[in-house]
Tab-separated table of C-alpha atoms and ligand atoms in Angstrom:
chain	number	residue	atom	x	y	z
R	206	UNK	CA	-61.606	160.552	70.074
R	207	UNK	CA	-62.776	164.002	71.349
R	208	UNK	CA	-64.165	164.169	74.829
R	209	UNK	CA	-62.913	161.978	77.576
R	210	UNK	CA	-65.801	162.624	80.102
R	211	UNK	CA	-68.656	160.278	80.946
R	212	UNK	CA	-69.109	159.056	77.423
R	213	UNK	CA	-65.368	158.916	76.804
R	214	UNK	CA	-65.317	156.087	79.150
R	215	UNK	CA	-68.275	154.242	77.495
R	216	UNK	CA	-66.648	154.695	74.033
R	217	UNK	CA	-63.151	153.694	75.147
R	218	UNK	CA	-64.614	150.594	76.667
R	219	UNK	CA	-66.432	149.721	73.455
R	220	UNK	CA	-63.307	150.267	71.224
R	221	UNK	CA	-61.253	148.088	73.615
R	222	UNK	CA	-63.872	145.305	74.055
R	223	UNK	CA	-65.397	144.976	70.581
R	224	UNK	CA	-62.413	142.797	69.426
R	225	UNK	CA	-62.827	140.397	72.326
R	226	UNK	CA	-66.457	139.664	71.697
R	227	UNK	CA	-66.903	140.045	67.929
R	228	UNK	CA	-64.488	138.549	65.286
R	229	UNK	CA	-62.989	141.721	63.676
R	230	UNK	CA	-61.285	141.557	60.287
R	231	UNK	CA	-58.692	144.067	61.597
R	232	UNK	CA	-57.292	145.585	64.786
R	233	UNK	CA	-58.649	148.814	66.141
R	234	UNK	CA	-55.773	151.143	67.426
R	235	UNK	CA	-56.711	153.752	69.983
R	236	UNK	CA	-54.587	156.583	68.618
R	237	UNK	CA	-55.460	159.988	70.244
R	238	UNK	CA	-57.852	160.962	72.977
R	239	UNK	CA	-58.691	164.696	73.253
R	240	UNK	CA	-59.923	166.793	76.190
R	241	UNK	CA	-59.504	170.261	77.690
R	242	UNK	CA	-57.311	169.494	80.751
R	243	UNK	CA	-53.857	168.104	79.737
R	244	UNK	CA	-53.244	166.229	82.990
R	245	UNK	CA	-56.652	164.693	83.226
R	246	UNK	CA	-56.569	163.698	79.544
R	247	UNK	CA	-53.120	162.195	79.925
R	248	UNK	CA	-54.205	160.173	82.963
R	249	UNK	CA	-57.275	158.954	80.961
R	250	UNK	CA	-55.080	158.029	77.922
R	251	UNK	CA	-52.844	155.866	80.122
R	252	UNK	CA	-55.751	154.184	81.918
R	253	UNK	CA	-57.737	153.290	78.837
R	254	UNK	CA	-54.819	152.606	76.456
R	255	UNK	CA	-54.761	155.489	74.123
R	256	UNK	CA	-51.390	156.140	72.422
R	257	UNK	CA	-51.550	159.887	72.795
R	258	UNK	CA	-53.373	162.733	74.740
R	259	UNK	CA	-54.171	166.024	73.091
R	260	UNK	CA	-56.039	169.270	74.122
R	261	UNK	CA	-56.620	170.767	70.635
R	262	UNK	CA	-59.178	168.810	68.630
R	263	UNK	CA	-58.297	170.880	65.548
R	264	UNK	CA	-54.890	169.319	65.497
R	265	UNK	CA	-56.312	165.819	65.678
R	266	UNK	CA	-59.162	165.719	63.047
R	267	UNK	CA	-56.714	166.503	60.218
R	268	UNK	CA	-54.134	163.723	60.945
R	269	UNK	CA	-53.348	161.325	58.180
R	270	UNK	CA	-52.906	158.456	60.660
R	271	UNK	CA	-56.457	158.719	61.917
R	272	UNK	CA	-59.362	156.986	60.146
R	273	UNK	CA	-62.239	157.640	62.562
R	274	UNK	CA	-63.034	160.701	64.558
R	275	UNK	CA	-65.428	159.869	67.559
R	276	UNK	CA	-67.162	162.845	69.144
R	277	UNK	CA	-68.243	162.561	72.855
R	278	UNK	CA	-67.901	166.205	73.594
R	279	UNK	CA	-70.710	168.622	74.741
R	280	UNK	CA	-73.476	169.182	72.042
R	281	UNK	CA	-72.322	172.545	70.728
R	282	UNK	CA	-68.956	170.955	69.637
R	283	UNK	CA	-70.507	168.139	67.565
R	284	UNK	CA	-71.167	170.283	64.534
R	285	UNK	CA	-67.719	172.045	64.155
R	286	UNK	CA	-65.839	168.848	64.902
R	287	UNK	CA	-68.007	166.545	62.784
R	288	UNK	CA	-67.968	168.942	59.709
R	289	UNK	CA	-64.123	169.473	60.030
R	290	UNK	CA	-63.574	165.747	60.349
R	291	UNK	CA	-65.843	164.855	57.448
R	292	UNK	CA	-64.234	167.444	55.282
R	293	UNK	CA	-60.808	165.848	56.136
R	294	UNK	CA	-62.299	162.646	54.834
R	295	UNK	CA	-62.761	160.868	58.216
R	296	UNK	CA	-65.340	158.415	59.095
R	297	UNK	CA	-67.265	160.304	61.873
R	298	UNK	CA	-69.011	158.880	64.968
R	299	UNK	CA	-71.001	161.350	67.062
R	300	UNK	CA	-72.915	161.342	70.259
R	301	UNK	CA	-76.613	162.169	70.492
R	302	UNK	CA	-78.291	164.688	70.243
R	303	UNK	CA	-76.658	165.183	66.746
R	304	UNK	CA	-76.631	168.955	67.032
R	305	UNK	CA	-77.995	171.930	69.115
R	306	UNK	CA	-80.477	172.767	66.302
R	307	UNK	CA	-81.892	171.642	63.031
R	308	UNK	CA	-79.716	173.889	60.787
R	309	UNK	CA	-76.508	172.507	62.284
R	310	UNK	CA	-77.886	168.976	62.044
R	311	UNK	CA	-78.561	169.354	58.280
R	312	UNK	CA	-75.047	170.705	57.733
R	313	UNK	CA	-73.465	167.816	59.644
R	314	UNK	CA	-75.611	165.154	57.730
R	315	UNK	CA	-74.665	166.732	54.513
R	316	UNK	CA	-70.984	166.810	55.335
R	317	UNK	CA	-70.803	163.246	56.776
R	318	UNK	CA	-72.978	161.440	54.107
R	319	UNK	CA	-70.082	160.816	51.798
R	320	UNK	CA	-68.536	158.210	54.114
R	321	UNK	CA	-70.116	155.717	56.544
R	322	UNK	CA	-70.989	157.374	59.809
R	323	UNK	CA	-72.559	156.560	63.188
R	324	UNK	CA	-74.574	158.204	65.954
R	325	UNK	CA	-74.478	156.631	69.375
R	326	UNK	CA	-78.289	155.891	69.812
R	327	UNK	CA	-77.029	152.933	71.780
R	328	UNK	CA	-80.434	151.790	73.081
R	329	UNK	CA	-81.081	150.238	69.618
R	330	UNK	CA	-78.648	147.570	70.615
R	331	UNK	CA	-80.238	146.533	73.834
R	332	UNK	CA	-80.989	142.855	73.081
R	333	UNK	CA	-84.591	143.235	74.421
R	334	UNK	CA	-85.201	146.250	72.197
R	335	UNK	CA	-83.688	144.508	69.109
R	336	UNK	CA	-86.038	141.519	69.960
R	337	UNK	CA	-89.025	143.996	70.159
R	338	UNK	CA	-88.149	145.220	66.719
R	339	UNK	CA	-87.960	141.660	65.367
R	340	UNK	CA	-91.423	140.687	66.979
R	341	UNK	CA	-92.996	143.809	65.609
R	342	UNK	CA	-91.620	143.245	62.074
R	343	UNK	CA	-92.911	139.644	62.322
R	344	UNK	CA	-96.395	141.005	63.042
R	345	UNK	CA	-96.556	139.417	66.420
R	346	UNK	CA	-98.406	142.436	67.890
R	347	UNK	CA	-100.479	143.010	64.823
R	348	UNK	CA	-101.312	146.570	63.674
R	349	UNK	CA	-99.800	149.149	66.160
R	350	UNK	CA	-102.368	151.369	67.847
R	351	UNK	CA	-100.457	152.967	70.709
R	352	UNK	CA	-96.748	153.952	71.236
R	353	UNK	CA	-95.973	155.124	74.677
R	354	UNK	CA	-92.524	156.306	75.830
R	355	UNK	CA	-91.245	157.783	79.046
R	356	UNK	CA	-87.609	158.584	79.665
R	357	UNK	CA	-87.340	159.877	83.225
R	358	UNK	CA	-84.344	161.034	85.350
R	359	UNK	CA	-84.300	162.843	88.666
R	360	UNK	CA	-81.016	164.771	88.910
R	361	UNK	CA	-82.385	168.195	87.513
R	362	UNK	CA	-82.867	169.879	90.983
R	363	UNK	CA	-79.369	168.731	92.227
R	364	UNK	CA	-77.611	171.948	93.469
R	365	UNK	CA	-74.169	170.294	92.881
R	366	UNK	CA	-74.915	170.349	89.084
R	367	UNK	CA	-75.643	174.117	88.792
R	368	UNK	CA	-73.511	175.712	85.979
R	369	UNK	CA	-72.834	172.508	83.984
R	370	UNK	CA	-72.871	172.807	80.225
R	371	UNK	CA	-76.082	170.723	80.018
R	372	UNK	CA	-78.086	173.741	81.385
R	373	UNK	CA	-76.572	176.322	78.962
R	374	UNK	CA	-78.598	176.724	75.793
R	375	UNK	CA	-75.560	177.660	73.767
R	376	UNK	CA	-73.751	174.514	74.694
R	377	UNK	CA	-76.577	171.980	75.077
R	378	UNK	CA	-79.229	173.295	72.554
R	379	UNK	CA	-82.010	172.015	74.783
R	380	UNK	CA	-82.380	170.142	78.104
R	381	UNK	CA	-84.327	166.941	78.730
R	382	UNK	CA	-85.437	167.065	75.127
R	383	UNK	CA	-81.994	166.713	73.453
R	384	UNK	CA	-80.638	164.533	76.261
R	385	UNK	CA	-83.533	162.081	76.833
R	386	UNK	CA	-86.299	162.582	74.413
R	387	UNK	CA	-83.879	162.254	71.594
R	388	UNK	CA	-83.320	158.614	72.584
R	389	UNK	CA	-87.086	157.969	72.964
R	390	UNK	CA	-87.672	159.502	69.510
R	391	UNK	CA	-84.999	157.447	67.850
R	392	UNK	CA	-86.529	154.255	69.276
R	393	UNK	CA	-89.934	155.257	68.191
R	394	UNK	CA	-88.838	155.797	64.650
R	395	UNK	CA	-86.995	152.499	64.744
R	396	UNK	CA	-89.917	150.467	66.152
R	397	UNK	CA	-92.972	152.405	64.825
R	398	UNK	CA	-91.889	154.329	61.771
R	399	UNK	CA	-92.191	158.073	60.915
R	400	UNK	CA	-94.082	160.579	62.979
R	401	UNK	CA	-96.246	163.022	60.766
R	402	UNK	CA	-97.623	165.394	63.235
R	403	UNK	CA	-97.022	166.456	66.927
R	404	UNK	CA	-97.945	168.686	69.643
R	405	UNK	CA	-95.388	169.370	72.318
R	406	UNK	CA	-94.838	171.358	75.527
R	407	UNK	CA	-91.542	172.278	77.218
R	408	UNK	CA	-91.312	173.153	80.873
R	409	UNK	CA	-88.450	174.703	82.946
R	410	UNK	CA	-88.924	174.401	86.609
R	411	UNK	CA	-85.762	176.047	87.912
R	412	UNK	CA	-85.359	179.803	87.785
R	413	UNK	CA	-82.516	181.146	85.531
R	414	UNK	CA	-82.257	177.757	83.780
R	415	UNK	CA	-81.907	178.284	79.993
R	416	UNK	CA	-83.109	174.862	78.855
R	417	UNK	CA	-86.197	172.691	79.347
R	418	UNK	CA	-86.311	170.460	82.463
R	419	UNK	CA	-89.230	168.452	81.061
R	420	UNK	CA	-90.838	167.739	77.649
R	421	UNK	CA	-94.125	166.071	76.770
R	422	UNK	CA	-95.762	165.460	73.399
R	423	UNK	CA	-98.473	163.825	71.564
R	424	UNK	CA	-97.727	162.375	68.191
R	425	UNK	CA	-99.449	160.711	65.181
R	426	UNK	CA	-97.477	158.059	63.254
R	427	UNK	CA	-97.639	157.396	59.514
R	428	UNK	CA	-98.813	153.794	60.309
R	429	UNK	CA	-102.041	155.245	61.861
R	430	UNK	CA	-101.027	154.783	65.443
R	431	UNK	CA	-100.711	157.548	68.076
R	432	UNK	CA	-98.079	158.206	70.578
R	433	UNK	CA	-97.275	159.911	73.826
R	434	UNK	CA	-93.775	160.928	75.062
R	435	UNK	CA	-92.576	162.278	78.359
R	436	UNK	CA	-88.974	163.114	79.301
R	437	UNK	CA	-87.774	164.948	82.388
R	438	UNK	CA	-84.951	165.457	84.694
R	439	UNK	CA	-87.354	166.094	87.575
R	440	UNK	CA	-88.987	162.567	88.026
R	441	UNK	CA	-88.109	162.055	91.749
R	442	UNK	CA	-87.277	158.491	92.359
R	443	UNK	CA	-86.393	157.613	88.738
R	444	UNK	CA	-82.628	157.446	88.219
R	445	UNK	CA	-82.701	156.367	84.512
R	446	UNK	CA	-86.059	154.965	83.668
R	447	UNK	CA	-86.311	154.556	79.931
R	448	UNK	CA	-89.617	152.743	79.208
R	449	UNK	CA	-91.522	151.995	76.009
R	450	UNK	CA	-94.791	150.240	75.272
R	451	UNK	CA	-96.458	149.423	72.054
R	452	UNK	CA	-100.049	148.147	71.963
R	453	UNK	CA	-101.145	146.455	68.735
R	454	UNK	CA	-104.231	144.564	67.481
R	455	UNK	CA	-102.664	141.103	68.352
R	456	UNK	CA	-100.502	141.903	71.303
R	457	UNK	CA	-98.263	144.303	73.130
R	458	UNK	CA	-94.616	144.733	74.221
R	459	UNK	CA	-93.125	146.640	77.091
R	460	UNK	CA	-89.509	147.416	77.915
R	461	UNK	CA	-87.944	149.184	80.924
R	462	UNK	CA	-84.231	150.026	80.968
R	463	UNK	CA	-84.243	149.358	84.801
R	464	UNK	CA	-84.740	145.709	83.874
R	465	UNK	CA	-82.555	145.838	80.756
R	466	UNK	CA	-82.476	141.964	80.035
R	467	UNK	CA	-86.267	141.567	79.942
R	468	UNK	CA	-89.071	142.152	77.388
R	469	UNK	CA	-92.616	141.890	78.428
R	470	UNK	CA	-94.646	140.355	75.615
R	471	UNK	CA	-98.464	139.973	75.581
R	472	UNK	CA	-100.089	137.872	72.764
R	473	UNK	CA	-103.870	137.983	72.186
R	474	UNK	CA	-103.498	134.451	70.660
R	475	UNK	CA	-102.775	132.830	73.956
R	476	UNK	CA	-105.744	130.924	75.310
R	477	UNK	CA	-108.023	132.932	77.649
R	478	UNK	CA	-106.733	131.322	80.895
R	479	UNK	CA	-103.158	131.882	79.925
R	480	UNK	CA	-103.461	135.577	78.827
R	481	UNK	CA	-100.963	137.729	80.543
R	482	UNK	CA	-97.598	139.233	79.888
R	483	UNK	CA	-94.790	136.830	79.155
R	484	UNK	CA	-91.694	138.006	81.068
R	485	UNK	CA	-89.033	137.111	78.494
R	486	UNK	CA	-85.537	136.977	79.877
R	487	UNK	CA	-83.639	138.184	76.732
R	488	UNK	CA	-80.449	136.103	77.344
R	489	UNK	CA	-80.593	133.119	75.052
R	490	UNK	CA	-78.361	132.583	72.051
R	491	UNK	CA	-81.473	132.905	69.851
R	492	UNK	CA	-81.808	136.486	70.992
R	493	UNK	CA	-80.044	139.452	69.264
R	494	UNK	CA	-76.376	140.017	70.307
R	495	UNK	CA	-76.521	137.662	73.265
R	496	UNK	CA	-74.441	134.848	71.676
R	497	UNK	CA	-71.420	137.241	71.536
R	498	UNK	CA	-71.262	137.711	75.151
R	499	UNK	CA	-72.117	135.147	77.914
R	500	UNK	CA	-73.723	131.756	78.217
R	501	UNK	CA	-77.608	131.587	78.322
R	502	UNK	CA	-79.112	133.351	81.305
R	503	UNK	CA	-75.998	135.479	82.095
R	504	UNK	CA	-77.152	139.088	81.768
R	505	UNK	CA	-75.536	141.985	79.809
R	506	UNK	CA	-75.385	145.663	80.778
R	507	UNK	CA	-75.619	149.206	79.440
R	508	UNK	CA	-71.931	149.074	78.256
R	509	UNK	CA	-72.664	146.161	75.929
R	510	UNK	CA	-75.032	148.282	73.870
R	511	UNK	CA	-71.983	150.439	72.790
R	512	UNK	CA	-69.847	147.455	71.950
R	513	UNK	CA	-72.695	145.980	69.928
R	514	UNK	CA	-73.260	149.280	68.091
R	515	UNK	CA	-69.594	149.445	67.160
R	516	UNK	CA	-69.628	145.700	66.083
R	517	UNK	CA	-72.619	146.301	63.842
R	518	UNK	CA	-70.963	149.367	62.324
R	519	UNK	CA	-67.867	147.388	61.462
R	520	UNK	CA	-69.946	144.528	60.035
R	521	UNK	CA	-71.756	147.072	57.846
R	522	UNK	CA	-68.421	148.581	56.701
R	523	UNK	CA	-67.188	145.148	55.646
R	524	UNK	CA	-70.331	144.184	53.777
R	525	UNK	CA	-70.640	147.726	52.272
R	526	UNK	CA	-74.173	147.992	53.690
R	527	UNK	CA	-75.644	151.096	55.308
R	528	UNK	CA	-75.435	151.346	59.122
R	529	UNK	CA	-78.101	152.763	61.349
R	530	UNK	CA	-78.335	154.938	63.367
R	531	UNK	CA	-76.403	157.269	61.222
R	532	UNK	CA	-76.387	161.077	60.844
R	533	UNK	CA	-79.428	161.017	58.539
R	534	UNK	CA	-81.398	159.011	61.083
R	535	UNK	CA	-80.279	161.461	63.908
R	536	UNK	CA	-81.298	164.283	61.610
R	537	UNK	CA	-84.903	163.013	61.592
R	538	UNK	CA	-84.810	163.066	65.388
R	539	UNK	CA	-83.533	166.600	65.365
R	540	UNK	CA	-86.370	167.495	62.919
R	541	UNK	CA	-88.864	166.148	65.353
R	542	UNK	CA	-87.252	168.118	68.260
R	543	UNK	CA	-87.353	171.279	66.190
R	544	UNK	CA	-91.109	170.635	65.580
R	545	UNK	CA	-91.591	170.118	69.391
R	546	UNK	CA	-89.911	173.551	70.007
R	547	UNK	CA	-92.127	175.246	67.431
R	548	UNK	CA	-95.187	173.553	68.729
R	549	UNK	CA	-94.382	174.655	72.322
R	550	UNK	CA	-93.850	178.183	71.253
R	551	UNK	CA	-97.006	178.482	69.023
R	552	UNK	CA	-99.184	176.108	71.188
R	553	UNK	CA	-100.259	174.410	67.914
R	554	UNK	CA	-99.895	171.040	66.294
R	555	UNK	CA	-96.899	170.893	63.777
R	556	UNK	CA	-96.814	168.703	60.667
R	557	UNK	CA	-93.432	166.955	60.077
R	558	UNK	CA	-92.225	165.754	56.655
R	559	UNK	CA	-89.311	163.260	56.925
R	560	UNK	CA	-86.377	164.080	54.690
R	561	UNK	CA	-87.608	167.694	54.036
M	834	NAD	N1	-75.570	157.799	74.330
M	834	NAD	C1	-75.913	158.078	75.598
M	834	NAD	O1	-76.543	157.299	76.233
M	834	NAD	C2	-75.301	159.251	76.251
M	834	NAD	C3	-75.162	159.447	77.605
M	834	NAD	C4	-74.712	160.477	78.227
M	834	NAD	C5	-74.143	161.497	77.330
M	834	NAD	N2	-74.189	161.456	75.957
M	834	NAD	C6	-73.813	162.447	75.097
M	834	NAD	O2	-72.412	162.513	75.162
M	834	NAD	C7	-71.903	163.831	74.974
M	834	NAD	C8	-70.937	164.238	76.132
M	834	NAD	O3	-71.654	163.983	77.406
M	834	NAD	P1	-70.910	163.693	78.722
M	834	NAD	O4	-71.858	163.353	79.785
M	834	NAD	O5	-69.857	162.655	78.401
M	834	NAD	O6	-70.255	165.095	79.123
M	834	NAD	P2	-69.027	165.346	80.063
M	834	NAD	O7	-69.211	166.717	80.447
M	834	NAD	O8	-68.820	164.281	81.059
M	834	NAD	O9	-67.742	165.167	79.106
M	834	NAD	C9	-67.523	166.069	78.051
M	834	NAD	C10	-66.127	165.867	77.625
M	834	NAD	O10	-65.758	166.851	76.565
M	834	NAD	C11	-64.552	167.426	76.761
M	834	NAD	N3	-64.565	168.766	76.103
M	834	NAD	C12	-65.234	169.845	76.294
M	834	NAD	N4	-64.844	170.836	75.543
M	834	NAD	C13	-63.807	170.367	74.851
M	834	NAD	C14	-62.989	170.904	73.763
M	834	NAD	N5	-63.180	172.195	73.401
M	834	NAD	N6	-62.032	170.122	73.180
M	834	NAD	C15	-61.924	168.887	73.627
M	834	NAD	N7	-62.607	168.312	74.590
M	834	NAD	C16	-63.679	168.999	75.164
M	834	NAD	C17	-64.467	167.613	78.236
M	834	NAD	O11	-63.085	167.798	78.769
M	834	NAD	C18	-65.106	166.309	78.772
M	834	NAD	O12	-64.063	165.276	78.750
M	834	NAD	C19	-73.130	164.721	74.997
M	834	NAD	O13	-73.400	164.990	73.586
M	834	NAD	C20	-74.182	163.915	75.493
M	834	NAD	O14	-75.591	164.231	75.012
M	834	NAD	C21	-74.746	160.321	75.466
C-alpha cells in the first residue's frame, strides 16, 4: 500500500478487519506499506501489522509477491503509481478523486481496465445509502424530480493547514471539488443516473490559494430530473456534513452523514394523517451490510464503509462480476469535474457525454 497518512489508517483497518466480518475464501497478507519518512512508515508498519516498510513506491509496485497495489497518496501520485502498477499486472485500488485532471484519468482507466480495480468511493457502502439505492430502484419514490447534494466542511480557513498538498494545484488538481464534490457526484450517478448538462462555479476565498475553496453547480440528469450541488471547506460549523436528498413523484429520501445510521423516507402513499418522514434506523439484518457487523440496533461507523467496500470487491472477484465503483466509474466523475471547470471558466452550460 502506498501512502500511510489519514487514509492509510482507514485502508489498513479495512484490510485487517474484512476477514473478521466477512467469510473470505483466502487470507489477505499485508505485505508492504510505503511512505516518505522511513521512521514514521516503519512505526506505522509495526502498529498496523504490515510485514515491511518502504519509502520508494517504484520498488514496490513491480514486486512479484504483491497482487494488489492500493494507492492512498496525494492526488498527483495516483496516475503514475496506478499506471505503473497496472502495467506490472497488479490489481489496483485507488483513492478518490481518481486523478488531478481528465487526461490523467482516461490514461489510468485505460491502463487499469484489463484487471479488476477499485476506487474508494466509500460512501456507496453506507448501509443507509445502499438502502436508498434499493428503495429508488424499487420505485418507492417514483419518478425522480429533484436531486440535491451538499458536502460541507469547515477547515478551509485554518491557519495550521497552510502549505499542505491539498492547496497546491499541481498536487491536488482541485480543492473542494476533487475532495468533496467528487463523492457527491459519485453518489448522484449511483442513485440518479447520468448527468447530461451542467453549469458550475468555483470560488477561492483565501488569497494565494491555488485551488477552489467552494464549488456549486446546477445539473440536468438523463432521467429528466434536475440537481443542485454545493461543496465547500468554508461552511463554518459543518465538520463533515455530507447530505443528499431525492424528491420523486411518490416520495422522497434524505441522508445526512452526521447521522450515518439513519435514512429519512417520505412516502406519498401514507394516509394523510400519517404523512411525514419515516426516520428509518438502518441497523436491522434486513438492511444492506448490517448483518455482517453487530446485532440489530447496534450502529456502524465511517470505518465500516471501507470494510464493506473491500468485502464487495472480493465477492465480485470470486464470482467474476464487475465491481463498482471502479476506475471507469471514477472517470465519469472526473469528466463531470472537468465540465465544471470549463463551465466556471466560460460562464456557460456544458453538455456532458458519458463514456466520450
Ligand atoms: N475516501 C475518502 O473518504 C477520503 C478521505 C480523505 C482522503 N481521501 C483521499 O486519500 C488520498 C490521501 O489523502 P490523506 O488525507 O490520507 O493524505 P495525507 O497527507 O494524510 O497522507 C498522504 C500519504 O501519502 C504519503 N506520500 C506522499 N508522497 C509520497 C511518495 N512520493 N511516496 C510514498 N508515499 C507518499 C505521505 O507520506 C502520507 O503518508 C487523497 O487522494 C485523498 O483525496 C479519501
